[in-house]
Short mmCIF file of C-alpha atoms in Angstrom, two decimals:
data_model
loop_
_atom_site.label_atom_id
_atom_site.label_comp_id
_atom_site.label_asym_id
_atom_site.label_seq_id
_atom_site.Cartn_x
_atom_site.Cartn_y
_atom_site.Cartn_z
CA UNK A 305 1.20 -9.76 8.93
CA UNK A 306 3.91 -12.70 8.60
CA UNK A 307 2.00 -16.16 9.96
CA UNK A 308 -1.50 -16.67 10.99
CA UNK A 309 -2.09 -20.02 12.92
CA UNK A 310 -5.48 -20.98 13.37
CA UNK A 311 -6.23 -24.22 15.73
CA UNK A 312 -9.41 -25.91 15.77
CA UNK A 313 -10.57 -29.23 17.09
CA UNK A 314 -9.95 -32.19 15.12
CA UNK A 315 -13.05 -32.79 12.71
CA UNK A 316 -14.82 -29.70 13.42
CA UNK A 317 -14.73 -27.96 9.96
CA UNK A 318 -14.44 -29.80 6.65
CA UNK A 319 -11.24 -29.00 4.63
CA UNK A 320 -13.57 -26.75 2.64
CA UNK A 321 -14.28 -24.94 5.76
CA UNK A 322 -10.45 -24.25 6.66
CA UNK A 323 -9.43 -23.35 3.16
CA UNK A 324 -12.38 -21.11 3.27
CA UNK A 325 -11.29 -19.52 6.99
CA UNK A 326 -7.68 -19.23 5.94
CA UNK A 327 -8.68 -17.55 2.62
CA UNK A 328 -11.15 -15.38 4.43
CA UNK A 329 -9.02 -14.14 6.94
CA UNK A 330 -5.73 -13.28 4.29
CA UNK A 331 -8.84 -11.32 1.98
CA UNK A 332 -10.14 -9.45 5.03
CA UNK A 333 -6.82 -8.22 7.25
CA UNK A 334 -5.36 -7.19 3.75
CA UNK A 335 -8.94 -5.73 1.91
CA UNK A 336 -7.87 -3.83 -1.18
CA UNK A 337 -9.18 -0.56 -0.48
CA UNK A 338 -7.94 3.18 -0.23
CA UNK A 339 -5.87 3.00 3.06
CA UNK A 340 -2.67 1.36 1.26
CA UNK A 341 -1.70 1.55 -2.42
CA UNK A 342 -2.74 -2.32 -3.99
CA UNK A 343 1.39 -2.84 -4.42
CA UNK A 344 2.00 -2.52 -0.86
CA UNK A 345 -1.57 -5.10 -0.06
CA UNK A 346 0.42 -7.46 -2.57
CA UNK A 347 3.94 -6.98 -1.10
CA UNK A 348 2.06 -7.80 2.16
CA UNK A 349 0.10 -10.99 0.80
CA UNK A 350 3.49 -12.71 -0.41
CA UNK A 351 5.32 -12.70 2.80
CA UNK A 352 1.45 -14.16 4.83
CA UNK A 353 1.22 -17.84 5.55
CA UNK A 354 -1.90 -19.60 7.26
CA UNK A 355 -1.47 -22.62 8.66
CA UNK A 356 -4.95 -24.26 10.20
CA UNK A 357 -3.80 -26.93 12.85
CA UNK A 358 -6.42 -29.62 14.14
CA UNK A 359 -4.01 -30.72 17.62
CA UNK A 360 -4.49 -34.42 18.77
CA UNK A 361 -5.57 -33.28 22.26
CA UNK A 362 -7.58 -30.18 23.34
CA UNK A 363 -8.27 -29.78 27.15
CA UNK A 364 -11.03 -27.11 28.18
CA UNK A 365 -9.88 -26.09 31.68
CA UNK A 366 -13.55 -25.30 32.03
CA UNK A 367 -16.04 -27.37 34.12
CA UNK A 368 -17.39 -29.39 33.91
CA UNK A 369 -15.75 -30.77 31.30
CA UNK A 370 -16.43 -29.46 27.71
CA UNK A 371 -16.28 -31.13 24.30
CA UNK A 372 -13.78 -28.37 22.34
CA UNK A 373 -15.75 -29.40 19.02
CA UNK A 374 -19.52 -28.75 20.43
CA UNK A 375 -19.51 -25.82 19.08
CA UNK A 376 -16.13 -25.13 17.77
CA UNK A 377 -13.70 -23.33 20.00
CA UNK A 378 -10.87 -20.97 18.26
CA UNK A 379 -7.43 -20.15 19.16
CA UNK A 380 -5.78 -17.61 16.22
CA UNK A 381 -2.28 -16.57 16.87
CA UNK A 382 -1.02 -13.97 14.67
CA UNK A 383 2.86 -13.06 14.27
CA UNK A 384 4.03 -9.71 13.68
CA UNK A 385 6.93 -7.92 13.96
CA UNK A 386 7.08 -6.66 17.54
CA UNK A 387 7.56 -3.35 16.90
CA UNK A 388 3.97 -3.57 14.77
CA UNK A 389 1.94 -5.26 17.83
CA UNK A 390 0.67 -2.49 19.85
CA UNK A 391 -0.46 -0.80 16.85
CA UNK A 392 -2.20 -3.56 15.24
CA UNK A 393 -3.53 -5.89 17.97
CA UNK A 394 -6.89 -3.93 18.91
CA UNK A 395 -7.32 -4.18 14.57
CA UNK A 396 -5.94 -7.51 14.32
CA UNK A 397 -8.42 -9.16 17.18
CA UNK A 398 -11.93 -7.13 15.61
CA UNK A 399 -10.95 -8.40 12.30
CA UNK A 400 -10.46 -12.35 12.87
CA UNK A 401 -13.43 -12.39 15.67
CA UNK A 402 -15.09 -11.65 12.64
CA UNK A 403 -13.84 -13.98 10.09
CA UNK A 404 -14.78 -16.50 12.79
CA UNK A 405 -18.01 -15.24 13.39
CA UNK A 406 -18.78 -15.55 9.32
CA UNK A 407 -17.40 -18.95 9.53
CA UNK A 408 -19.78 -20.17 12.27
CA UNK A 409 -22.70 -18.46 9.93
CA UNK A 410 -21.42 -20.32 7.42
CA UNK A 411 -21.86 -23.35 8.93
CA UNK A 412 -25.07 -22.76 10.80
CA UNK A 413 -24.08 -22.01 13.24
CA UNK A 414 -24.88 -18.35 16.06
CA UNK A 415 -22.10 -16.01 14.66
CA UNK A 416 -22.50 -13.91 17.88
CA UNK A 417 -21.06 -17.17 20.08
CA UNK A 418 -17.32 -16.20 19.24
CA UNK A 419 -18.43 -12.35 20.66
CA UNK A 420 -20.64 -13.18 23.43
CA UNK A 421 -18.69 -16.73 24.83
CA UNK A 422 -14.53 -17.31 25.37
CA UNK A 423 -15.02 -19.64 22.66
CA UNK A 424 -12.48 -17.41 20.87
CA UNK A 425 -9.31 -16.96 21.72
CA UNK A 426 -6.64 -14.29 19.60
CA UNK A 427 -3.20 -13.90 20.70
CA UNK A 428 -1.03 -11.28 18.68
CA UNK A 429 2.60 -12.40 19.04
CA UNK A 430 5.42 -9.87 18.48
CA UNK A 431 8.62 -11.24 17.01
CA UNK A 432 11.79 -9.30 17.82
CA UNK A 433 13.96 -7.28 16.10
CA UNK A 434 16.52 -9.81 14.24
CA UNK A 435 14.33 -13.04 14.50
CA UNK A 436 12.31 -13.10 11.09
CA UNK A 437 14.40 -14.20 7.98
CA UNK A 438 13.60 -13.56 4.80
CA UNK A 439 15.74 -13.65 1.67
CA UNK A 440 18.03 -15.45 3.77
CA UNK A 441 18.88 -13.06 6.22
CA UNK A 442 17.57 -11.45 9.54
CA UNK A 443 14.78 -8.51 9.14
CA UNK A 444 14.50 -6.07 10.85
CA UNK A 445 11.15 -3.94 10.93
CA UNK A 446 12.67 -1.21 8.76
CA UNK A 447 14.21 -4.06 6.48
CA UNK A 448 10.48 -5.29 6.40
CA UNK A 449 8.97 -1.54 6.06
CA UNK A 450 11.38 -1.83 2.65
CA UNK A 451 10.49 -4.99 1.41
CA UNK A 452 7.13 -4.62 1.15
CA UNK A 453 7.31 -0.82 0.01
CA UNK A 454 9.78 -1.18 -2.63
CA UNK A 455 7.27 -2.17 -5.30
CA UNK A 456 4.65 0.91 -4.22
CA UNK A 457 7.93 3.20 -4.04
CA UNK A 458 9.18 1.88 -7.25
CA UNK A 459 6.29 2.15 -9.20
CA UNK A 460 5.24 5.60 -8.20
CA UNK A 461 8.51 6.69 -9.28
CA UNK A 462 7.64 6.79 -12.85
CA UNK A 463 4.56 8.39 -11.90
CA UNK A 464 2.71 11.34 -10.74
CA UNK A 465 2.33 11.80 -7.15
CA UNK A 466 -1.68 11.14 -6.07
CA UNK A 467 -3.32 14.58 -5.25
CA UNK A 468 -4.73 13.79 -1.76
CA UNK A 469 -8.20 15.45 -0.35
CA UNK A 470 -7.57 18.64 0.94
CA UNK A 471 -5.69 18.61 4.87
CA UNK A 472 -4.41 15.35 3.88
CA UNK A 473 -1.11 13.52 2.70
CA UNK A 474 -0.24 10.75 0.48
CA UNK A 475 2.77 8.72 2.64
CA UNK A 476 5.22 8.38 -0.32
CA UNK A 477 6.44 4.83 1.39
CA UNK A 478 2.88 3.06 2.00
CA UNK A 479 0.40 5.30 -0.36
CA UNK A 480 -1.93 5.46 2.65
CA UNK A 481 -3.84 8.83 3.11
CA UNK A 482 -2.45 10.60 6.20
CA UNK A 483 -4.84 13.38 7.82
CA UNK A 484 -2.46 15.75 8.99
CA UNK A 485 -4.68 17.40 11.79
CA UNK A 486 -4.07 13.83 13.57
CA UNK A 487 -0.59 12.83 12.51
CA UNK A 488 2.67 14.60 13.94
CA UNK A 489 4.84 12.60 11.39
CA UNK A 490 5.82 14.47 8.73
CA UNK A 491 9.01 16.00 6.85
CA UNK A 492 10.09 18.14 4.53
CA UNK A 493 12.38 17.20 1.34
CA UNK A 494 13.46 19.54 -1.22
CA UNK A 495 10.91 22.11 0.01
CA UNK A 496 7.76 19.06 -0.09
CA UNK A 497 5.94 19.03 2.84
CA UNK A 498 5.54 14.94 3.50
CA UNK A 499 3.48 12.81 5.68
CA UNK A 500 3.69 9.54 7.36
CA UNK A 501 1.45 6.69 8.70
CA UNK A 502 3.81 5.02 10.86
CA UNK A 503 7.81 6.21 11.66
CA UNK A 504 8.93 3.01 10.51
CA UNK A 505 7.88 4.25 7.21
CA UNK A 506 9.17 8.21 8.30
CA UNK A 507 12.78 6.44 9.42
CA UNK A 508 12.58 4.45 5.80
CA UNK A 509 11.71 8.21 4.09
CA UNK A 510 14.97 9.76 5.76
CA UNK A 511 17.31 7.27 5.21
CA UNK A 512 16.72 6.27 1.56
CA UNK A 513 16.86 10.75 0.84
CA UNK A 514 19.22 11.96 3.47
CA UNK A 515 17.07 13.77 5.34
CA UNK A 516 17.93 14.02 9.25
CA UNK A 517 14.91 13.30 11.49
CA UNK A 518 15.57 16.13 13.63
CA UNK A 519 13.79 18.20 10.85
#
């Protein structure tokens, strides 16, 4: 994630509730589990920002006129590189909706409302190639993959590679466990078969080691 913007009606949430919502979004979207190495998660968190907005004017198209703050409506915009958007959209919408439901539960309101009513809208926007700037330069999707994976790759260079379960491989770029039965993204380098969770990880590895992608 690069930017998560949450729009809530003015006064609907306290400052503590807004802070809790923002932290919950980051912690839930970037949970520290076995899907990615901890170095990857920490690198992703470092470039993620959450903004909670309270627009001065909020008008609903619904008739008769309804108050957006009673109960609170939510509009969440999640910005990612365009090449990641399609793959991430389903997961992101599900996770963000769950976080909003938990926010409602914590406030003593019906948490299932955000799944039952059109009171929570999540937009997953993709930024085109070259439209993201970090470290003073425009970053492509491949540049971002390199940025967030470099701490993990540097770490694994000085330690033995983890042993994956039978039928799986560990993506050498991001540390994700890859099921060989489900993923055709592999490369052979120096007689070793590597599996990848995403084409960008595969390309990044190939570029670094000079492996032709046609192999």
